[in-house]
């Protein structure tokens, strides 16, 4: 009986398969492809698409439908890195479409196919062919569909983005300038679409560091839109945000505050006080007030933005993470350590729960958390976090050697502070080997690694090895550095061009936090080392290993007005450096040293004036 039932069921299945019409099968396969793509199972989706393609070809379906499936296959193959297969599918689709009598849907698909081929050639570093295909796609869209057709506009957006990602912003700029000229001629210079074009141009110029020109375009766009809609219309929201962020970059904080406040009024009117869009403006204002030194208002806005985003989105949403990232560093800076710790731990949980954790970010969070524990005096906890960061690098190898070097240097310095000099020596040797391998034997970073190892041998009471390693470091510096080094007492070099200056400000802004962390560790290290040295040795050590290199005070004179965090760093290191000097020197030497420092600072200031 059971055998009979099995045969009957098999028969029903066979009949159902036989009765499925080819068109129904093709439609079922298309739905299956979508499901598999949503599940990110691209290999199975590609297999289903190949079967669907065969069914459509057997049905002798029209060329547009077959071309659509070929384009779909090409896109999926490109997404998994099968460039040769993707190229073949796109070329088949292109051949079919070019044989057809052209109409809107076919033109849109042909332009998509041409862009797909261009992306493949970009991946193959064949920029000439890629640009030619992008231009063909653009021509198809603009000539067949119209210059301002949504598909044509989207194509230009994609092309400009592609140029910028390839590091060719000048090409993106020319594309946007052509767009602006076409619209000015067709619509007039005061049309809202012209304002959109001006904002697109400003975005590219900001990325290129041309802040003044970008500002002029944004101000012109602002005049157009305010005249058309009024100062508090929702259309101006993005423009206010972009211009405020630009003012913030340039250090023009009051102007940025005015625009962010106006934007906040618009967003609260349109969405209510507790909407995530309002929280985004509060987040930007918090960052601005932090830069202005108004920590009370910054703290209040960070907290409100975090609360709204967590309530309206969820605790692991990317926008929540962005607030946590800035808020944690702010709390760290103002010495609100328990709050900073909770924020760092929340960030760590978010990243660890991701299906594909961003290993570089995990390492960065763990390093920040470890540095925080050092400030809190929780050295074993700091050690634990540094070891976790090193473990991620060693297990996954997803990060570059620089991540390993940074973490390892911090961990080794911590071990020296904790008195575990043997472990510090072992790690510094690993760092030295890695730097030699990746940078060559004569790089300044290699010299620093030799110097770190030398100091560790001093702590191990091995003066011979320490001297030998320090000589290695000095020899590398002598070979690598120019004959004369810049000295801030002589005044700054000639003023650089605006793009170079603004780029340097961006670099300095990112370096200040790292420098502060390094200083904390070095102060711990020096104070642990000094009791083992004579007064004369202490003085020599400070002179040979200055906590405040000449370049940093000069940078403060040159750029400090635009970077409050840089001024704070210099003041912090100056005070600690003088504290060490007072501990190390005799009364007469102290007075002499302080007088000399004041004289140098006065000379530097007079040069700037």
XYZ file of C-alpha atoms in Angstrom:
609
model
C 0.000 0.000 0.000
C 2.794 2.413 0.938
C 4.609 1.601 -2.311
C 1.422 2.395 -4.246
C 1.006 5.751 -2.513
C 4.624 6.681 -3.250
C 4.171 5.855 -6.934
C 0.945 7.855 -7.019
C 2.581 10.896 -5.466
C 5.534 10.638 -7.835
C 3.113 10.512 -10.731
C 1.339 13.636 -9.573
C 4.666 15.438 -9.268
C 5.654 14.325 -12.762
C 2.350 15.507 -14.213
C 2.660 18.879 -12.486
C 6.169 19.322 -13.911
C 5.035 18.364 -17.378
C 2.078 20.702 -17.187
C 4.150 23.762 -16.143
C 4.224 25.991 -19.171
C 7.561 27.519 -20.247
C 6.268 31.044 -19.640
C 5.124 30.114 -16.120
C 8.482 28.505 -15.472
C 10.316 31.614 -16.645
C 8.213 33.792 -14.335
C 8.770 31.413 -11.407
C 12.519 31.499 -12.018
C 12.478 35.305 -12.107
C 10.784 35.400 -8.700
C 13.275 32.864 -7.402
C 16.162 35.036 -8.611
C 14.802 38.022 -6.677
C 14.411 35.922 -3.515
C 17.945 34.562 -3.770
C 19.366 38.038 -4.355
C 17.591 39.364 -1.266
C 19.184 36.493 0.663
C 22.541 37.529 -0.891
C 22.914 34.040 -2.340
C 24.323 35.323 -5.629
C 25.751 32.007 -6.809
C 22.334 30.307 -6.688
C 20.703 33.431 -8.183
C 23.116 33.304 -11.133
C 22.345 29.597 -11.678
C 18.596 30.340 -11.725
C 19.149 33.257 -14.106
C 21.056 31.032 -16.523
C 18.174 28.536 -16.524
C 15.682 31.381 -17.013
C 17.750 32.694 -19.926
C 17.610 29.272 -21.602
C 13.831 29.114 -21.117
C 13.365 32.600 -22.613
C 15.550 31.761 -25.596
C 13.549 28.534 -26.111
C 10.344 30.575 -26.033
C 11.843 32.888 -28.649
C 10.974 35.776 -26.367
C 11.530 39.285 -27.687
C 15.060 40.664 -27.626
C 14.225 43.205 -24.916
C 13.277 40.506 -22.384
C 16.290 38.351 -23.253
C 18.572 41.407 -23.077
C 17.142 42.255 -19.669
C 18.044 38.789 -18.353
C 21.534 39.042 -19.884
C 21.999 42.434 -18.220
C 20.823 40.953 -14.919
C 23.338 38.130 -15.253
C 26.114 40.579 -16.085
C 25.317 42.696 -13.036
C 25.316 39.702 -10.669
C 28.553 38.288 -12.098
C 30.183 41.705 -11.702
C 29.036 41.866 -8.071
C 30.858 38.598 -7.220
C 33.983 39.548 -9.189
C 33.455 37.287 -12.250
C 34.465 40.068 -14.637
C 34.993 37.949 -17.766
C 31.564 36.346 -17.484
C 29.974 39.710 -16.756
C 31.642 41.228 -19.827
C 30.356 38.379 -22.035
C 26.759 38.764 -20.817
C 26.784 42.553 -21.189
C 28.204 42.286 -24.723
C 25.489 39.793 -25.722
C 22.832 42.162 -24.398
C 24.437 45.097 -26.195
C 24.439 43.210 -29.499
C 20.729 42.370 -29.239
C 19.708 45.889 -28.216
C 21.658 47.579 -31.003
C 19.782 45.418 -33.550
C 16.403 46.566 -32.237
C 14.262 49.462 -33.293
C 14.980 51.837 -30.449
C 12.351 53.121 -28.007
C 12.549 54.504 -24.457
C 12.706 51.199 -22.577
C 15.311 49.754 -24.949
C 17.402 52.940 -24.754
C 17.345 52.884 -20.963
C 18.473 49.247 -20.931
C 21.210 49.889 -23.526
C 22.580 52.774 -21.453
C 22.576 50.522 -18.367
C 24.464 47.820 -20.296
C 27.062 50.337 -21.522
C 27.584 51.624 -17.974
C 27.935 48.024 -16.767
C 30.674 47.383 -19.315
C 32.369 50.626 -18.285
C 32.460 49.515 -14.638
C 34.074 46.236 -15.675
C 36.818 48.052 -17.597
C 37.349 50.399 -14.650
C 37.929 47.324 -12.493
C 40.415 46.119 -15.115
C 42.148 49.547 -14.985
C 41.244 50.189 -18.645
C 40.185 53.785 -18.015
C 40.147 54.826 -21.693
C 37.580 52.185 -22.688
C 35.592 52.837 -19.520
C 35.329 56.574 -20.240
C 34.311 55.899 -23.847
C 31.508 53.564 -22.741
C 30.299 55.975 -20.055
C 30.160 58.689 -22.705
C 28.208 56.402 -25.070
C 25.726 55.650 -22.290
C 25.368 59.345 -21.579
C 24.792 60.118 -25.267
C 22.078 57.451 -25.528
C 20.236 58.815 -22.505
C 20.495 62.498 -23.389
C 19.831 62.211 -27.141
C 17.135 59.559 -27.018
C 15.458 60.429 -23.704
C 16.265 64.124 -23.239
C 18.909 65.992 -21.234
C 16.710 66.332 -18.131
C 15.063 62.899 -18.277
C 15.375 61.181 -14.852
C 17.464 58.403 -16.416
C 19.800 60.939 -18.047
C 20.171 62.830 -14.771
C 20.831 59.609 -12.839
C 23.435 58.649 -15.451
C 25.327 61.916 -14.929
C 25.166 61.413 -11.149
C 26.655 57.945 -11.553
C 29.351 59.182 -13.932
C 30.386 62.051 -11.640
C 30.543 59.630 -8.701
C 32.660 57.223 -10.748
C 35.143 59.982 -11.645
C 35.478 61.015 -7.994
C 35.963 57.451 -6.767
C 38.700 57.003 -9.382
C 40.489 60.065 -8.051
C 39.660 62.229 -11.091
C 37.569 65.058 -9.597
C 38.575 67.385 -12.445
C 36.545 65.233 -14.873
C 33.575 65.279 -12.517
C 33.970 69.064 -12.273
C 33.902 69.496 -16.068
C 30.783 67.322 -16.277
C 29.002 69.445 -13.674
C 30.168 72.701 -15.292
C 28.705 71.565 -18.619
C 25.451 70.709 -16.846
C 25.368 74.175 -15.260
C 26.021 75.927 -18.580
C 23.225 73.965 -20.325
C 20.708 74.823 -17.629
C 21.713 78.500 -17.417
C 21.221 78.838 -21.170
C 17.927 76.951 -21.250
C 16.335 78.068 -17.967
C 18.069 81.292 -16.963
C 20.627 81.959 -14.231
C 18.102 82.229 -11.388
C 16.250 78.943 -11.848
C 16.114 76.471 -8.890
C 17.652 73.745 -11.088
C 20.656 76.040 -11.567
C 20.903 76.225 -7.761
C 21.026 72.410 -7.666
C 23.848 72.463 -10.229
C 25.776 74.982 -8.134
C 25.465 72.707 -5.089
C 26.753 69.741 -7.119
C 29.759 71.796 -8.220
C 30.409 72.907 -4.643
C 30.438 69.286 -3.432
C 33.264 68.475 -5.844
C 35.213 71.640 -5.040
C 35.015 70.903 -1.305
C 36.435 67.438 -1.933
C 39.252 69.092 -3.925
C 39.964 71.537 -1.080
C 38.831 74.616 -3.046
C 36.750 75.983 -0.187
C 36.529 79.614 -1.268
C 35.191 78.797 -4.730
C 32.785 76.260 -3.234
C 31.546 78.917 -0.816
C 30.856 81.350 -3.659
C 28.768 78.725 -5.504
C 26.796 77.823 -2.374
C 26.115 81.487 -1.592
C 24.866 82.042 -5.141
C 22.589 78.998 -4.816
C 21.359 80.383 -1.490
C 20.442 83.732 -3.071
C 18.494 81.955 -5.838
C 16.502 79.731 -3.494
C 15.851 82.387 -0.827
C 14.516 84.733 -3.503
C 12.296 81.996 -4.927
C 11.041 80.288 -1.742
C 11.981 82.416 1.286
C 14.621 81.839 3.968
C 12.736 79.138 5.903
C 11.462 76.938 3.064
C 12.209 73.201 3.263
C 13.944 73.340 -0.131
C 16.863 75.181 1.476
C 17.555 72.537 4.134
C 20.350 70.673 2.318
C 21.950 73.931 1.222
C 22.013 75.282 4.783
C 23.588 72.035 5.969
C 26.271 72.014 3.252
C 27.184 75.665 3.744
C 27.267 75.297 7.538
C 29.599 72.297 7.285
C 31.840 74.289 4.934
C 31.994 77.218 7.374
C 32.847 74.737 10.117
C 35.727 73.334 8.062
C 37.039 76.836 7.477
C 36.839 77.659 11.181
C 34.087 80.265 10.664
C 32.073 78.930 13.584
C 29.564 81.791 14.176
C 28.407 81.611 10.537
C 28.077 77.833 10.812
C 26.083 78.232 14.045
C 23.651 80.647 12.372
C 22.931 78.274 9.492
C 22.653 75.135 11.632
C 20.229 76.965 13.946
C 18.097 78.037 10.983
C 18.168 74.471 9.649
C 17.108 73.160 13.061
C 14.097 75.516 13.050
C 13.038 74.220 9.628
C 13.439 70.559 10.587
C 11.564 70.933 13.893
C 8.708 72.711 12.097
C 8.482 70.054 9.368
C 9.060 66.881 11.420
C 8.539 67.686 15.104
C 11.090 67.907 17.912
C 11.775 64.167 18.284
C 12.372 63.111 14.681
C 15.696 61.485 13.598
C 16.158 64.258 11.008
C 16.119 66.799 13.850
C 18.581 64.629 15.787
C 20.991 64.786 12.834
C 21.011 68.599 13.028
C 21.521 68.404 16.808
C 24.456 66.050 16.218
C 26.053 68.518 13.785
C 25.491 71.380 16.227
C 27.063 69.344 19.028
C 30.200 68.803 16.936
C 30.300 72.533 16.152
C 29.916 73.602 19.802
C 32.626 71.126 20.773
C 34.989 72.798 18.301
C 33.963 76.204 19.684
C 34.773 75.041 23.219
C 31.145 75.334 24.393
C 31.205 71.919 26.055
C 28.020 72.343 28.096
C 25.833 72.888 25.021
C 27.726 70.226 23.082
C 27.114 67.644 25.811
C 23.391 68.461 25.979
C 22.946 68.165 22.203
C 24.925 64.915 21.961
C 22.684 63.368 24.625
C 19.452 64.521 22.976
C 20.541 63.364 19.536
C 21.541 59.965 20.913
C 18.225 59.555 22.765
C 16.104 60.429 19.718
C 18.016 58.181 17.326
C 17.928 55.222 19.721
C 14.192 55.645 20.393
C 13.090 56.214 16.791
C 15.538 53.908 15.004
C 17.321 51.306 17.132
C 20.483 51.021 19.188
C 22.457 49.342 16.385
C 21.427 51.662 13.526
C 24.335 53.222 11.545
C 23.119 56.732 12.413
C 23.237 55.851 16.119
C 26.777 54.556 15.668
C 27.826 57.855 14.052
C 26.631 59.794 17.122
C 28.288 57.337 19.504
C 31.584 57.744 17.647
C 31.679 61.531 18.088
C 30.077 61.572 21.551
C 32.516 58.990 22.956
C 35.546 61.001 21.840
C 33.971 64.148 23.270
C 33.405 62.503 26.674
C 36.948 61.154 26.551
C 38.281 64.643 25.866
C 36.394 66.317 28.721
C 37.434 63.508 31.120
C 33.897 62.133 31.508
C 35.451 58.690 31.541
C 32.565 56.469 32.773
C 30.268 57.871 30.068
C 32.989 57.504 27.433
C 33.509 53.896 28.495
C 29.809 53.053 28.138
C 29.723 54.631 24.666
C 32.851 52.802 23.491
C 31.411 49.511 24.766
C 28.124 50.166 22.943
C 30.053 50.846 19.718
C 32.034 47.658 20.239
C 28.838 45.613 20.681
C 27.322 47.075 17.503
C 30.357 46.203 15.402
C 30.770 42.731 16.929
C 27.142 41.832 16.147
C 27.471 42.594 12.434
C 27.489 39.670 10.003
C 30.631 41.069 8.419
C 32.421 43.012 11.157
C 34.581 45.924 10.012
C 37.850 44.719 11.492
C 39.648 48.041 11.102
C 36.893 49.789 13.075
C 36.933 47.082 15.752
C 40.669 47.576 16.197
C 40.192 51.354 16.392
C 37.469 51.067 19.064
C 39.558 48.666 21.138
C 42.553 51.020 20.929
C 40.398 53.966 22.037
C 38.954 51.925 24.893
C 42.416 50.829 26.012
C 43.686 54.420 25.965
C 40.682 55.417 28.072
C 41.453 52.722 30.641
C 45.025 54.038 30.879
C 43.677 57.488 31.774
C 41.394 55.843 34.340
C 44.368 53.975 35.799
C 42.901 50.583 34.831
C 46.069 49.229 33.238
C 45.071 45.512 33.229
C 41.845 46.434 31.387
C 43.881 48.461 28.895
C 46.180 45.489 28.342
C 43.171 43.226 27.727
C 41.761 45.536 25.032
C 45.096 45.956 23.257
C 45.503 42.172 23.211
C 41.999 41.831 21.723
C 42.918 44.294 18.969
C 46.133 42.412 18.175
C 44.183 39.161 18.188
C 41.785 40.455 15.519
C 44.696 41.407 13.298
C 46.499 38.102 13.762
C 43.334 36.009 13.295
C 41.702 37.775 10.359
C 44.574 39.589 8.648
C 41.866 41.964 7.384
C 43.731 45.104 8.404
C 47.001 46.454 7.079
C 50.279 46.338 8.960
C 49.783 49.916 10.200
C 46.915 48.761 12.440
C 49.164 46.120 13.963
C 52.033 48.580 14.439
C 49.836 51.200 16.138
C 48.267 48.717 18.544
C 51.561 46.974 19.245
C 53.376 50.230 20.016
C 50.664 51.205 22.490
C 50.733 47.766 24.110
C 54.530 47.716 24.401
C 54.554 51.199 25.948
C 51.901 50.021 28.394
C 53.994 46.993 29.342
C 56.933 49.294 30.065
C 54.722 51.396 32.334
C 53.536 48.211 34.078
C 57.136 47.028 34.489
C 56.811 44.079 32.090
C 59.854 45.127 30.058
C 60.592 41.672 28.623
C 57.169 41.525 26.959
C 57.599 45.112 25.740
C 60.941 44.161 24.171
C 59.349 41.202 22.374
C 56.567 43.342 20.905
C 58.875 46.197 19.871
C 61.022 43.654 17.995
C 57.931 42.451 16.123
C 57.090 46.049 15.232
C 60.638 46.662 14.021
C 60.547 43.573 11.784
C 57.168 44.569 10.333
C 58.270 48.136 9.590
C 61.509 46.997 7.935
C 59.544 44.582 5.755
C 56.896 47.101 4.707
C 58.808 50.402 4.641
C 62.430 49.446 4.092
C 65.401 49.808 6.452
C 65.872 53.590 6.173
C 62.377 54.881 6.963
C 61.888 57.277 9.885
C 59.298 54.931 11.402
C 62.032 52.284 11.545
C 64.238 54.795 13.385
C 61.438 55.369 15.903
C 61.119 51.604 16.385
C 64.853 51.352 17.127
C 64.501 54.221 19.622
C 61.562 52.525 21.385
C 63.551 49.309 21.626
C 66.566 51.244 22.930
C 64.523 52.785 25.758
C 63.196 49.352 26.682
C 66.735 47.934 26.908
C 67.584 50.850 29.200
C 64.768 49.761 31.479
C 66.109 46.200 31.324
C 69.477 47.530 32.565
C 71.205 46.626 29.295
C 73.017 49.909 28.497
C 75.227 48.393 25.794
C 72.282 47.190 23.714
C 70.406 50.425 24.397
C 73.304 52.528 23.102
C 73.734 50.355 20.003
C 70.032 50.609 19.098
C 69.951 54.365 19.692
C 72.915 54.756 17.327
C 70.987 52.759 14.712
C 68.060 55.150 15.123
C 70.286 58.226 14.827
C 72.012 56.843 11.725
C 68.669 56.279 9.983
C 67.486 59.776 10.880
C 70.717 61.245 9.566
C 70.275 59.414 6.247
C 66.560 60.170 5.951
C 66.214 63.765 7.152
C 67.332 66.811 5.133
C 70.515 68.586 6.310
C 68.500 71.238 8.165
C 65.219 70.781 9.964
C 62.544 73.498 10.241
C 62.623 75.448 13.479
C 59.649 77.518 14.586
C 61.937 80.216 16.044
C 62.983 81.135 12.523
C 59.347 81.724 11.595
C 57.012 79.718 9.394
C 57.723 78.920 5.751
C 56.026 80.952 3.021
C 52.228 80.782 3.146
C 50.960 77.779 1.214
C 48.128 77.804 -1.272
C 44.608 77.471 0.100
C 44.007 73.833 -0.935
C 47.305 72.730 0.642
C 46.605 74.696 3.807
C 43.101 73.341 4.271
C 44.279 69.821 3.595
C 46.967 70.210 6.261
C 44.340 71.408 8.724
C 42.321 68.249 8.044
C 45.407 66.086 8.594
C 46.309 67.920 11.804
C 42.784 67.533 13.134
C 43.028 63.763 12.761
C 46.521 63.662 14.321
C 45.800 65.661 17.460
C 43.885 62.904 19.270
C 46.539 60.325 18.426
C 49.269 62.688 19.612
C 47.435 63.267 22.909
C 47.170 59.519 23.493
C 50.863 59.078 22.720
C 51.710 61.894 25.135
C 49.749 60.248 27.965
C 51.707 57.037 27.533
C 55.040 58.844 27.267
C 54.439 60.847 30.440
C 53.678 57.600 32.288
C 56.810 56.065 30.788
C 59.123 58.979 31.615
C 57.975 59.225 35.196
C 58.599 55.516 35.642
C 62.031 55.757 34.033
C 63.365 58.895 35.770
C 63.788 57.453 39.293
C 66.425 55.099 37.838
C 68.457 57.944 36.267
C 70.713 60.568 37.720
C 69.799 64.257 37.409
C 72.302 64.655 34.573
C 70.941 61.587 32.766
C 67.394 62.913 33.130
C 68.367 66.215 31.520
C 70.156 64.464 28.647
C 67.191 62.166 28.116
C 64.702 65.046 27.892
C 66.968 66.924 25.476
C 67.387 63.882 23.222
C 63.721 62.835 23.403
C 61.737 66.080 23.549
C 58.070 65.753 24.383
C 57.371 68.868 22.346
C 59.228 68.742 18.992
C 59.940 72.083 17.332
C 57.409 71.521 14.564
C 54.348 71.322 16.832
C 54.611 74.829 18.362
C 55.114 76.253 14.876
C 51.994 74.415 13.679
C 50.104 75.931 16.589
C 51.240 79.441 15.610
C 50.263 78.818 11.993
C 47.006 76.878 12.357
C 45.945 77.099 16.011
C 43.256 79.699 15.364
C 41.412 77.161 13.209
C 42.041 74.156 15.457
C 41.190 74.678 19.137
C 42.076 71.035 19.782
C 45.620 71.732 18.518
C 45.999 74.669 20.893
C 44.785 72.454 23.720
C 47.300 69.756 22.818
C 50.225 72.192 22.795
C 49.191 73.665 26.157
C 48.777 70.182 27.644
C 52.175 68.982 26.444
C 53.903 72.231 27.403
C 52.622 72.025 30.979
C 53.608 68.385 31.338
C 56.986 68.991 29.715
C 57.699 71.832 32.131
C 56.573 69.600 34.983
C 59.128 67.002 33.987
C 61.794 69.655 33.650
C 61.040 70.935 37.129
C 61.428 67.417 38.446
C 64.691 66.855 36.576
C 66.640 70.121 36.774
C 68.269 72.199 39.499
C 66.725 75.539 40.530
C 69.164 77.542 38.395
C 68.648 75.311 35.375
C 64.890 75.523 35.809
C 64.883 79.308 35.670
C 67.211 79.353 32.681
C 65.135 76.816 30.794
C 61.835 78.630 31.400
C 63.345 81.966 30.366
C 64.655 80.386 27.164
C 61.277 78.830 26.368
C 59.483 82.150 26.886
C 62.031 83.910 24.683
C 61.542 81.342 21.928
C 57.753 81.643 22.067
C 57.954 85.457 21.949
C 60.283 85.272 18.948
C 57.906 82.930 17.153
C 54.930 85.188 17.840
C 56.772 88.284 16.638
C 57.636 86.495 13.392
C 53.948 85.714 12.825
C 52.966 89.331 13.482
